[in-house]
Amino acid sequence: MPIAFVRSTGRISGNNVDSVGGNFGALPAAGNAITVETSAWNGSNADMPAGSVTDNQSNTYSRAVQSPLQSGGVCSIFYDESIGSPSGTHTVTVDPTGTGNYLEFSAQEWSSFASSALDKTNGNNAASDSPTSGSTGTLSQADELVIGVVGTYNGHSDVGIDPPSGYTNLSLFQNEGSTVGHSADYMIVSATTAQNISWGTVFDNLVPWGACVATFKAAGGGGGGDTLMGQACL
Amino acid sequence: MKKILALLTAIFISTASADTVIRQIPSRIFQPGTYQQTSDRVPVNSTGLRITLTREAWPEGSVGRIEIWFSIDDGLTFPFMRFANLAGGTAFKKDGSVDTTSSIEMEWPQVATGPTSRQVLRGSDVKAVFIVTQALRTGITIETLDP
């Protein structure tokens, strides 16, 4: 069964803060997955180690991937593939290292994650006008969720991130002078083709950026393309 | 001529800023406690809200928290919330200068209206909460984010 988007917190941001958080407008369902995509910068080099993402429901979020540090900024993807039964209000908090943080994030609920869902990841960084995630390599199965994040860490009020073609945008913020430039995007794929996400051409070739991608397997996703082809030949 | 220049200047200033200040609290010392501001109706043409605090020699360590709550049922419940925890000390912008403010934003939530459609809800109640854990001096500006 393919993974399906259920709901998002929407964009959550903080300028010169210790940590930020926000809630889902309705409670996620027990057993569903939650992913959290972040971009953060601070003057002492931002970092999002394990434990940087928490919620008020005692779920544990693992870091799928973090981009290499670029000019004080990093982006990352965290996830919990099967949350417990939430009650009250479900609030997600992001707390990078340091206290003077400039960050953007959003969290999403998904259905039909496999157990041990994390498949492929990649992190990338540079100072250039063409942020890309780098390739995931061939996916392990056909039905997967691909999530990409880019963060930019300069001062442009409109850095010009282009949400990647074929992907659905989850959160977009262009004013890196206010916090950080940020785009989080997803695509649900039905083939094992390697993914390399491009966010177009940004302001100029001096923009420092970090980007990362993670793929998650759907429950009952079967094998890769070769296996399916082999079955067809029987 | 001066009046024309003043008018042109005013027009330029009003159009240069995309956002609208709806409440400004002058700088003063806030003692530990909880401070709340509720607005019955946020402007229908806005896309969100920003709260900015001036950092005036805040003490080191955790100093407090700001929250924005958004209601879609005329203030009966506030299901949408954003918050930021605040720490004192000096923080620097990307250009290396000292950053003298802290802020958070809430974009008005998009609420599911069907299997595939979502709409942005505007014109609803909103409240801002400022929780102070160490006495600090700050001024507060609340702005709507305008398209």
mmCIF file of C-alpha atoms in Angstrom:
data_model
loop_
_atom_site.group_PDB
_atom_site.id
_atom_site.type_symbol
_atom_site.label_atom_id
_atom_site.label_comp_id
_atom_site.label_asym_id
_atom_site.label_seq_id
_atom_site.Cartn_x
_atom_site.Cartn_y
_atom_site.Cartn_z
ATOM 1 C CA MET A 1 0.000 0.000 0.000
ATOM 2 C CA PRO A 2 1.530 3.363 -0.978
ATOM 3 C CA ILE A 3 2.401 5.863 1.704
ATOM 4 C CA ALA A 4 -0.160 8.679 1.909
ATOM 5 C CA PHE A 5 0.092 12.221 3.227
ATOM 6 C CA VAL A 6 -2.354 12.862 6.071
ATOM 7 C CA ARG A 7 -1.677 16.307 7.520
ATOM 8 C CA SER A 8 0.996 18.894 8.254
ATOM 9 C CA THR A 9 1.686 21.400 10.965
ATOM 10 C CA GLY A 10 2.455 23.969 8.288
ATOM 11 C CA ARG A 11 5.485 26.210 8.434
ATOM 12 C CA ILE A 12 6.993 26.859 11.882
ATOM 13 C CA SER A 13 9.779 29.398 12.317
ATOM 14 C CA GLY A 14 11.853 31.279 14.849
ATOM 15 C CA ASN A 15 14.284 34.169 14.588
ATOM 16 C CA ASN A 16 17.020 34.361 17.225
ATOM 17 C CA VAL A 17 15.387 31.842 19.564
ATOM 18 C CA ASP A 18 16.448 28.882 21.662
ATOM 19 C CA SER A 19 13.866 26.467 20.255
ATOM 20 C CA VAL A 20 10.558 26.565 18.423
ATOM 21 C CA GLY A 21 7.509 24.388 18.242
ATOM 22 C CA GLY A 22 3.997 24.040 16.981
ATOM 23 C CA ASN A 23 1.155 21.614 16.878
ATOM 24 C CA PHE A 24 -0.964 19.636 14.491
ATOM 25 C CA GLY A 25 -4.435 21.118 14.101
ATOM 26 C CA ALA A 26 -5.898 17.643 14.677
ATOM 27 C CA LEU A 27 -4.414 14.657 16.438
ATOM 28 C CA PRO A 28 -2.352 12.258 14.307
ATOM 29 C CA ALA A 29 -3.445 8.629 14.394
ATOM 30 C CA ALA A 30 -1.664 6.013 16.464
ATOM 31 C CA GLY A 31 0.626 3.879 14.315
ATOM 32 C CA ASN A 32 1.082 6.511 11.650
ATOM 33 C CA ALA A 33 4.477 8.054 10.935
ATOM 34 C CA ILE A 34 5.634 11.622 11.531
ATOM 35 C CA THR A 35 8.490 13.265 9.662
ATOM 36 C CA VAL A 36 10.102 16.571 10.583
ATOM 37 C CA GLU A 37 12.135 18.625 8.106
ATOM 38 C CA THR A 38 14.350 21.380 9.496
ATOM 39 C CA SER A 39 16.762 24.067 8.348
ATOM 40 C CA ALA A 40 18.757 25.888 11.010
ATOM 41 C CA TRP A 41 21.573 28.388 11.320
ATOM 42 C CA ASN A 42 23.342 29.973 14.264
ATOM 43 C CA GLY A 43 26.527 31.934 14.768
ATOM 44 C CA SER A 44 28.209 29.040 16.555
ATOM 45 C CA ASN A 45 27.459 26.479 13.816
ATOM 46 C CA ALA A 46 24.041 24.891 14.049
ATOM 47 C CA ASP A 47 23.685 21.187 14.666
ATOM 48 C CA MET A 48 20.687 18.893 14.963
ATOM 49 C CA PRO A 49 21.931 15.836 16.840
ATOM 50 C CA ALA A 50 19.697 12.992 18.009
ATOM 51 C CA GLY A 51 17.227 14.357 20.532
ATOM 52 C CA SER A 52 16.879 17.741 18.803
ATOM 53 C CA VAL A 53 13.315 16.891 17.784
ATOM 54 C CA THR A 54 10.836 15.955 20.493
ATOM 55 C CA ASP A 55 7.111 16.019 21.080
ATOM 56 C CA ASN A 56 4.812 16.120 24.071
ATOM 57 C CA GLN A 57 3.541 12.569 23.411
ATOM 58 C CA SER A 58 6.711 10.665 24.394
ATOM 59 C CA ASN A 59 7.499 9.616 20.835
ATOM 60 C CA THR A 60 11.132 9.219 19.786
ATOM 61 C CA TYR A 61 12.363 10.820 16.586
ATOM 62 C CA SER A 62 15.377 9.393 14.800
ATOM 63 C CA ARG A 63 17.523 11.516 12.563
ATOM 64 C CA ALA A 64 17.367 10.105 9.034
ATOM 65 C CA VAL A 65 19.925 12.488 7.583
ATOM 66 C CA GLN A 66 21.617 15.841 8.112
ATOM 67 C CA SER A 67 23.413 17.892 5.493
ATOM 68 C CA PRO A 68 27.097 18.682 6.056
ATOM 69 C CA LEU A 69 27.667 21.987 7.870
ATOM 70 C CA GLN A 70 27.751 24.918 5.453
ATOM 71 C CA SER A 71 28.521 28.453 6.681
ATOM 72 C CA GLY A 72 26.928 27.773 10.063
ATOM 73 C CA GLY A 73 23.797 26.053 8.742
ATOM 74 C CA VAL A 74 22.432 22.530 8.421
ATOM 75 C CA CYS A 75 19.208 20.927 7.284
ATOM 76 C CA SER A 76 17.886 17.601 8.464
ATOM 77 C CA ILE A 77 15.054 15.082 8.337
ATOM 78 C CA PHE A 78 13.807 13.329 11.479
ATOM 79 C CA TYR A 79 11.120 10.679 11.725
ATOM 80 C CA ASP A 80 9.161 8.348 13.954
ATOM 81 C CA GLU A 81 7.730 5.597 11.784
ATOM 82 C CA SER A 82 5.009 4.523 14.218
ATOM 83 C CA ILE A 83 3.811 6.953 16.837
ATOM 84 C CA GLY A 84 1.942 6.014 19.978
ATOM 85 C CA SER A 85 -1.626 6.984 20.744
ATOM 86 C CA PRO A 86 -1.634 10.776 21.158
ATOM 87 C CA SER A 87 -3.957 12.730 23.399
ATOM 88 C CA GLY A 88 -4.677 16.371 24.017
ATOM 89 C CA THR A 89 -2.620 18.489 21.665
ATOM 90 C CA HIS A 90 0.260 17.028 19.678
ATOM 91 C CA THR A 91 3.126 19.528 19.791
ATOM 92 C CA VAL A 92 6.484 19.087 18.052
ATOM 93 C CA THR A 93 9.560 20.994 19.247
ATOM 94 C CA VAL A 94 12.831 21.571 17.401
ATOM 95 C CA ASP A 95 15.834 22.566 19.491
ATOM 96 C CA PRO A 96 19.151 22.845 17.656
ATOM 97 C CA THR A 97 22.371 23.207 19.619
ATOM 98 C CA GLY A 98 23.039 26.747 20.791
ATOM 99 C CA THR A 99 20.554 29.436 21.709
ATOM 100 C CA GLY A 100 20.601 32.118 19.015
ATOM 101 C CA ASN A 101 18.942 29.953 16.388
ATOM 102 C CA TYR A 102 17.321 30.948 13.116
ATOM 103 C CA LEU A 103 15.234 28.074 11.911
ATOM 104 C CA GLU A 104 12.369 26.786 9.842
ATOM 105 C CA PHE A 105 10.593 23.467 10.104
ATOM 106 C CA SER A 106 7.378 21.606 9.499
ATOM 107 C CA ALA A 107 6.104 18.193 10.572
ATOM 108 C CA GLN A 108 3.877 15.794 8.650
ATOM 109 C CA GLU A 109 1.776 12.768 9.419
ATOM 110 C CA TRP A 110 1.878 9.854 6.950
ATOM 111 C CA SER A 111 0.097 6.527 6.747
ATOM 112 C CA SER A 112 1.449 3.131 5.635
ATOM 113 C CA PHE A 113 5.117 3.346 6.590
ATOM 114 C CA ALA A 114 6.836 -0.042 6.671
ATOM 115 C CA SER A 115 8.539 -1.149 9.850
ATOM 116 C CA SER A 116 12.227 -0.220 9.488
ATOM 117 C CA ALA A 117 11.006 2.225 6.845
ATOM 118 C CA LEU A 118 14.121 4.328 6.310
ATOM 119 C CA ASP A 119 15.767 3.289 3.063
ATOM 120 C CA LYS A 120 18.161 5.703 1.312
ATOM 121 C CA THR A 121 19.618 9.046 2.385
ATOM 122 C CA ASN A 122 22.062 11.624 1.132
ATOM 123 C CA GLY A 123 23.348 14.986 2.326
ATOM 124 C CA ASN A 124 24.950 17.658 0.205
ATOM 125 C CA ASN A 125 26.279 21.209 0.598
ATOM 126 C CA ALA A 126 28.068 23.977 -1.250
ATOM 127 C CA ALA A 127 28.101 27.703 -1.906
ATOM 128 C CA SER A 128 26.596 27.957 -5.363
ATOM 129 C CA ASP A 129 23.424 28.856 -7.227
ATOM 130 C CA SER A 130 22.198 25.282 -7.764
ATOM 131 C CA PRO A 131 21.250 23.387 -4.584
ATOM 132 C CA THR A 132 20.761 19.664 -5.067
ATOM 133 C CA SER A 133 20.361 16.768 -2.676
ATOM 134 C CA GLY A 134 22.730 14.423 -4.459
ATOM 135 C CA SER A 135 21.613 10.982 -5.505
ATOM 136 C CA THR A 136 19.920 8.466 -3.253
ATOM 137 C CA GLY A 137 21.073 5.561 -5.363
ATOM 138 C CA THR A 138 18.554 2.958 -6.501
ATOM 139 C CA LEU A 139 15.709 2.553 -4.033
ATOM 140 C CA SER A 140 15.168 -0.800 -2.368
ATOM 141 C CA GLN A 141 11.553 -1.129 -3.417
ATOM 142 C CA ALA A 142 9.132 0.499 -5.805
ATOM 143 C CA ASP A 143 6.678 2.121 -3.379
ATOM 144 C CA GLU A 144 8.471 4.725 -1.327
ATOM 145 C CA LEU A 145 8.123 8.257 0.009
ATOM 146 C CA VAL A 146 10.916 10.633 -0.987
ATOM 147 C CA ILE A 147 11.436 13.754 1.145
ATOM 148 C CA GLY A 148 13.938 16.480 0.310
ATOM 149 C CA VAL A 149 14.953 19.580 2.249
ATOM 150 C CA VAL A 150 17.116 22.539 1.329
ATOM 151 C CA GLY A 151 18.315 25.338 3.610
ATOM 152 C CA THR A 152 20.118 28.508 2.523
ATOM 153 C CA TYR A 153 22.130 30.638 4.925
ATOM 154 C CA ASN A 154 22.721 34.107 3.507
ATOM 155 C CA GLY A 155 20.832 37.381 3.826
ATOM 156 C CA HIS A 156 18.667 37.686 0.727
ATOM 157 C CA SER A 157 15.041 38.643 1.247
ATOM 158 C CA ASP A 158 14.048 36.467 -1.704
ATOM 159 C CA VAL A 159 16.662 33.823 -2.324
ATOM 160 C CA GLY A 160 14.672 32.265 -5.157
ATOM 161 C CA ILE A 161 14.336 28.606 -4.222
ATOM 162 C CA ASP A 162 12.313 26.720 -6.823
ATOM 163 C CA PRO A 163 10.293 23.819 -5.408
ATOM 164 C CA PRO A 164 11.495 20.784 -7.339
ATOM 165 C CA SER A 165 9.615 19.608 -10.382
ATOM 166 C CA GLY A 166 7.303 16.669 -9.735
ATOM 167 C CA TYR A 167 7.403 17.146 -5.973
ATOM 168 C CA THR A 168 4.750 18.565 -3.658
ATOM 169 C CA ASN A 169 5.878 21.405 -1.437
ATOM 170 C CA LEU A 170 5.438 21.032 2.314
ATOM 171 C CA SER A 171 6.972 24.297 3.494
ATOM 172 C CA LEU A 172 8.650 27.162 1.647
ATOM 173 C CA PHE A 173 10.349 30.296 2.967
ATOM 174 C CA GLN A 174 12.452 32.556 0.773
ATOM 175 C CA ASN A 175 13.623 35.258 3.234
ATOM 176 C CA GLU A 176 16.936 33.919 4.474
ATOM 177 C CA GLY A 177 17.671 37.343 5.959
ATOM 178 C CA SER A 178 14.834 36.773 8.433
ATOM 179 C CA THR A 179 15.554 33.153 9.366
ATOM 180 C CA VAL A 180 16.912 30.808 6.690
ATOM 181 C CA GLY A 181 15.817 29.968 3.183
ATOM 182 C CA HIS A 182 13.935 26.701 3.345
ATOM 183 C CA SER A 183 12.009 24.302 1.199
ATOM 184 C CA ALA A 184 10.728 20.845 2.134
ATOM 185 C CA ASP A 185 9.167 18.739 -0.604
ATOM 186 C CA TYR A 186 7.942 15.208 -1.145
ATOM 187 C CA MET A 187 7.062 12.738 -3.854
ATOM 188 C CA ILE A 188 5.508 9.286 -3.570
ATOM 189 C CA VAL A 189 7.196 7.059 -6.100
ATOM 190 C CA SER A 190 6.266 3.704 -7.571
ATOM 191 C CA ALA A 191 9.623 2.787 -9.096
ATOM 192 C CA THR A 192 13.098 2.211 -7.716
ATOM 193 C CA THR A 193 14.669 5.022 -9.751
ATOM 194 C CA ALA A 194 17.375 6.929 -7.867
ATOM 195 C CA GLN A 195 16.317 10.411 -6.757
ATOM 196 C CA ASN A 196 18.442 13.556 -7.005
ATOM 197 C CA ILE A 197 16.403 16.608 -6.064
ATOM 198 C CA SER A 198 17.149 20.030 -7.557
ATOM 199 C CA TRP A 199 15.773 23.298 -6.194
ATOM 200 C CA GLY A 200 16.510 25.250 -9.371
ATOM 201 C CA THR A 201 18.734 28.301 -9.563
ATOM 202 C CA VAL A 202 18.898 30.488 -6.467
ATOM 203 C CA PHE A 203 19.943 34.139 -6.096
ATOM 204 C CA ASP A 204 23.589 33.843 -7.140
ATOM 205 C CA ASN A 205 26.520 31.447 -7.138
ATOM 206 C CA LEU A 206 27.630 32.514 -3.653
ATOM 207 C CA VAL A 207 24.580 31.274 -1.738
ATOM 208 C CA PRO A 208 25.626 28.818 0.983
ATOM 209 C CA TRP A 209 23.206 25.906 1.111
ATOM 210 C CA GLY A 210 22.725 22.478 2.591
ATOM 211 C CA ALA A 211 20.365 19.880 1.186
ATOM 212 C CA CYS A 212 19.367 16.368 2.090
ATOM 213 C CA VAL A 213 17.048 13.610 0.983
ATOM 214 C CA ALA A 214 15.588 10.552 2.692
ATOM 215 C CA THR A 215 13.384 7.812 1.325
ATOM 216 C CA PHE A 216 10.971 5.694 3.330
ATOM 217 C CA LYS A 217 9.534 2.312 2.371
ATOM 218 C CA ALA A 218 5.808 1.723 2.231
ATOM 219 C CA ALA A 219 4.326 -1.213 4.082
ATOM 220 C CA GLY A 220 3.949 -4.246 1.845
ATOM 221 C CA GLY A 221 5.936 -2.514 -0.851
ATOM 222 C CA GLY A 222 7.335 -5.696 -2.370
ATOM 223 C CA GLY A 223 10.674 -5.899 -4.072
ATOM 224 C CA GLY A 224 12.471 -3.708 -6.549
ATOM 225 C CA GLY A 225 11.907 -3.452 -10.269
ATOM 226 C CA ASP A 226 14.109 -6.424 -11.088
ATOM 227 C CA THR A 227 12.081 -8.692 -8.829
ATOM 228 C CA LEU A 228 8.810 -7.553 -10.346
ATOM 229 C CA MET A 229 10.187 -8.090 -13.821
ATOM 230 C CA GLY A 230 11.364 -11.537 -12.822
ATOM 231 C CA GLN A 231 7.890 -12.379 -11.539
ATOM 232 C CA ALA A 232 6.368 -11.213 -14.801
ATOM 233 C CA CYS A 233 8.582 -13.640 -16.701
ATOM 234 C CA LEU A 234 7.462 -16.668 -14.726
ATOM 235 C CA MET B 1 5.532 71.457 -2.153
ATOM 236 C CA LYS B 2 6.520 70.273 1.331
ATOM 237 C CA LYS B 3 3.061 68.785 1.811
ATOM 238 C CA ILE B 4 3.354 66.914 -1.478
ATOM 239 C CA LEU B 5 6.777 65.608 -0.525
ATOM 240 C CA ALA B 6 5.488 64.538 2.876
ATOM 241 C CA LEU B 7 2.558 62.792 1.227
ATOM 242 C CA LEU B 8 4.811 61.009 -1.227
ATOM 243 C CA THR B 9 7.138 60.011 1.589
ATOM 244 C CA ALA B 10 4.236 58.663 3.602
ATOM 245 C CA ILE B 11 2.969 56.689 0.616
ATOM 246 C CA PHE B 12 6.446 55.318 -0.025
ATOM 247 C CA ILE B 13 6.907 54.295 3.588
ATOM 248 C CA SER B 14 3.474 52.701 3.787
ATOM 249 C CA THR B 15 4.037 50.682 0.648
ATOM 250 C CA ALA B 16 7.664 49.835 1.326
ATOM 251 C CA SER B 17 6.712 47.661 4.288
ATOM 252 C CA ALA B 18 4.530 44.685 3.385
ATOM 253 C CA ASP B 19 3.364 44.124 6.957
ATOM 254 C CA THR B 20 1.107 46.080 9.309
ATOM 255 C CA VAL B 21 1.781 46.868 12.943
ATOM 256 C CA ILE B 22 -1.423 46.205 14.872
ATOM 257 C CA ARG B 23 -0.093 46.548 18.422
ATOM 258 C CA GLN B 24 3.058 48.055 19.861
ATOM 259 C CA ILE B 25 3.963 47.814 23.529
ATOM 260 C CA PRO B 26 6.733 50.271 24.491
ATOM 261 C CA SER B 27 9.863 48.940 26.115
ATOM 262 C CA ARG B 28 9.491 48.228 29.809
ATOM 263 C CA ILE B 29 10.526 45.703 32.425
ATOM 264 C CA PHE B 30 8.383 42.568 32.536
ATOM 265 C CA GLN B 31 8.408 40.696 35.821
ATOM 266 C CA PRO B 32 8.046 36.887 35.811
ATOM 267 C CA GLY B 33 4.490 35.968 34.924
ATOM 268 C CA THR B 34 2.126 35.372 32.021
ATOM 269 C CA TYR B 35 0.915 38.177 29.784
ATOM 270 C CA GLN B 36 -1.829 37.663 27.221
ATOM 271 C CA GLN B 37 -3.276 39.665 24.352
ATOM 272 C CA THR B 38 -6.365 38.485 22.447
ATOM 273 C CA SER B 39 -7.689 39.864 19.186
ATOM 274 C CA ASP B 40 -11.304 39.123 18.261
ATOM 275 C CA ARG B 41 -10.676 39.301 14.549
ATOM 276 C CA VAL B 42 -7.449 39.298 12.646
ATOM 277 C CA PRO B 43 -7.497 41.290 9.408
ATOM 278 C CA VAL B 44 -9.012 39.213 6.646
ATOM 279 C CA ASN B 45 -6.410 40.257 4.115
ATOM 280 C CA SER B 46 -3.446 39.079 6.186
ATOM 281 C CA THR B 47 -1.588 35.811 5.787
ATOM 282 C CA GLY B 48 -0.222 35.483 9.300
ATOM 283 C CA LEU B 49 1.149 37.150 12.384
ATOM 284 C CA ARG B 50 4.606 38.082 13.628
ATOM 285 C CA ILE B 51 5.594 38.924 17.214
ATOM 286 C CA THR B 52 8.924 40.663 17.701
ATOM 287 C CA LEU B 53 10.633 41.334 21.036
ATOM 288 C CA THR B 54 13.536 43.697 21.566
ATOM 289 C CA ARG B 55 16.397 42.093 23.468
ATOM 290 C CA GLU B 56 17.606 44.668 25.975
ATOM 291 C CA ALA B 57 20.495 43.191 27.969
ATOM 292 C CA TRP B 58 18.532 40.039 28.716
ATOM 293 C CA PRO B 59 20.105 37.872 31.412
ATOM 294 C CA GLU B 60 21.848 34.642 30.459
ATOM 295 C CA GLY B 61 19.870 31.417 30.387
ATOM 296 C CA SER B 62 16.224 30.756 29.687
ATOM 297 C CA VAL B 63 14.167 33.928 30.019
ATOM 298 C CA GLY B 64 10.743 32.937 28.753
ATOM 299 C CA ARG B 65 8.514 31.940 25.908
ATOM 300 C CA ILE B 66 6.185 33.490 23.353
ATOM 301 C CA GLU B 67 3.143 31.737 21.925
ATOM 302 C CA ILE B 68 0.611 32.462 19.187
ATOM 303 C CA TRP B 69 -2.713 30.628 19.289
ATOM 304 C CA PHE B 70 -5.259 30.575 16.471
ATOM 305 C CA SER B 71 -8.974 29.774 16.741
ATOM 306 C CA ILE B 72 -11.359 28.681 14.012
ATOM 307 C CA ASP B 73 -14.515 28.704 16.151
ATOM 308 C CA ASP B 74 -14.727 32.296 17.400
ATOM 309 C CA GLY B 75 -12.433 31.708 20.322
ATOM 310 C CA LEU B 76 -14.035 28.617 21.847
ATOM 311 C CA THR B 77 -10.927 26.583 21.161
ATOM 312 C CA PHE B 78 -7.470 27.460 19.884
ATOM 313 C CA PRO B 79 -6.245 24.336 18.090
ATOM 314 C CA PHE B 80 -3.329 25.911 16.250
ATOM 315 C CA MET B 81 -0.278 27.051 18.167
ATOM 316 C CA ARG B 82 3.286 28.213 17.556
ATOM 317 C CA PHE B 83 5.819 28.958 20.250
ATOM 318 C CA ALA B 84 9.432 29.906 20.765
ATOM 319 C CA ASN B 85 11.545 29.469 23.851
ATOM 320 C CA LEU B 86 13.848 32.409 24.458
ATOM 321 C CA ALA B 87 17.319 32.620 25.935
ATOM 322 C CA GLY B 88 19.342 35.628 26.989
ATOM 323 C CA GLY B 89 22.870 36.501 26.027
ATOM 324 C CA THR B 90 24.187 37.869 22.790
ATOM 325 C CA ALA B 91 23.303 36.408 19.414
ATOM 326 C CA PHE B 92 24.713 37.367 16.067
ATOM 327 C CA LYS B 93 23.174 37.742 12.637
ATOM 328 C CA LYS B 94 24.694 36.172 9.554
ATOM 329 C CA ASP B 95 26.527 39.414 8.781
ATOM 330 C CA GLY B 96 28.221 39.270 12.190
ATOM 331 C CA SER B 97 26.287 42.134 13.767
ATOM 332 C CA VAL B 98 24.515 41.721 17.108
ATOM 333 C CA ASP B 99 20.855 40.797 16.700
ATOM 334 C CA THR B 100 18.777 42.942 19.034
ATOM 335 C CA THR B 101 15.426 41.246 18.438
ATOM 336 C CA SER B 102 13.776 37.836 18.574
ATOM 337 C CA SER B 103 10.624 36.930 16.699
ATOM 338 C CA ILE B 104 8.250 34.182 15.681
ATOM 339 C CA GLU B 105 5.669 34.012 12.925
ATOM 340 C CA MET B 106 2.477 32.069 12.422
ATOM 341 C CA GLU B 107 1.062 31.712 8.950
ATOM 342 C CA TRP B 108 -2.683 31.187 9.132
ATOM 343 C CA PRO B 109 -3.311 27.464 8.974
ATOM 344 C CA GLN B 110 -4.684 25.696 5.951
ATOM 345 C CA VAL B 111 -7.525 23.478 7.046
ATOM 346 C CA ALA B 112 -8.649 20.392 5.160
ATOM 347 C CA THR B 113 -12.030 20.888 3.513
ATOM 348 C CA GLY B 114 -12.079 17.623 1.619
ATOM 349 C CA PRO B 115 -9.883 14.726 0.584
ATOM 350 C CA THR B 116 -7.636 16.885 -1.560
ATOM 351 C CA SER B 117 -8.531 20.509 -0.966
ATOM 352 C CA ARG B 118 -7.412 22.881 1.716
ATOM 353 C CA GLN B 119 -8.321 26.454 2.386
ATOM 354 C CA VAL B 120 -6.687 29.200 4.328
ATOM 355 C CA LEU B 121 -8.797 30.401 7.220
ATOM 356 C CA ARG B 122 -8.631 34.101 7.940
ATOM 357 C CA GLY B 123 -10.584 36.542 9.986
ATOM 358 C CA SER B 124 -10.538 34.321 13.054
ATOM 359 C CA ASP B 125 -9.592 34.907 16.671
ATOM 360 C CA VAL B 126 -5.964 34.910 17.702
ATOM 361 C CA LYS B 127 -4.204 35.334 21.013
ATOM 362 C CA ALA B 128 -0.612 35.997 21.910
ATOM 363 C CA VAL B 129 0.907 34.818 25.176
ATOM 364 C CA PHE B 130 4.201 35.985 26.658
ATOM 365 C CA ILE B 131 5.524 33.908 29.541
ATOM 366 C CA VAL B 132 8.392 35.525 31.426
ATOM 367 C CA THR B 133 10.583 33.413 33.701
ATOM 368 C CA GLN B 134 13.295 35.997 34.441
ATOM 369 C CA ALA B 135 12.660 39.713 34.781
ATOM 370 C CA LEU B 136 13.635 41.360 31.527
ATOM 371 C CA ARG B 137 13.248 44.564 29.582
ATOM 372 C CA THR B 138 11.619 44.346 26.181
ATOM 373 C CA GLY B 139 9.359 46.104 23.744
ATOM 374 C CA ILE B 140 6.811 44.062 21.830
ATOM 375 C CA THR B 141 5.572 44.579 18.286
ATOM 376 C CA ILE B 142 2.725 42.539 16.837
ATOM 377 C CA GLU B 143 2.336 42.706 13.081
ATOM 378 C CA THR B 144 0.128 41.031 10.545
ATOM 379 C CA LEU B 145 1.893 39.466 7.594
ATOM 380 C CA ASP B 146 0.360 40.981 4.522
ATOM 381 C CA PRO B 147 0.413 39.613 0.973
#
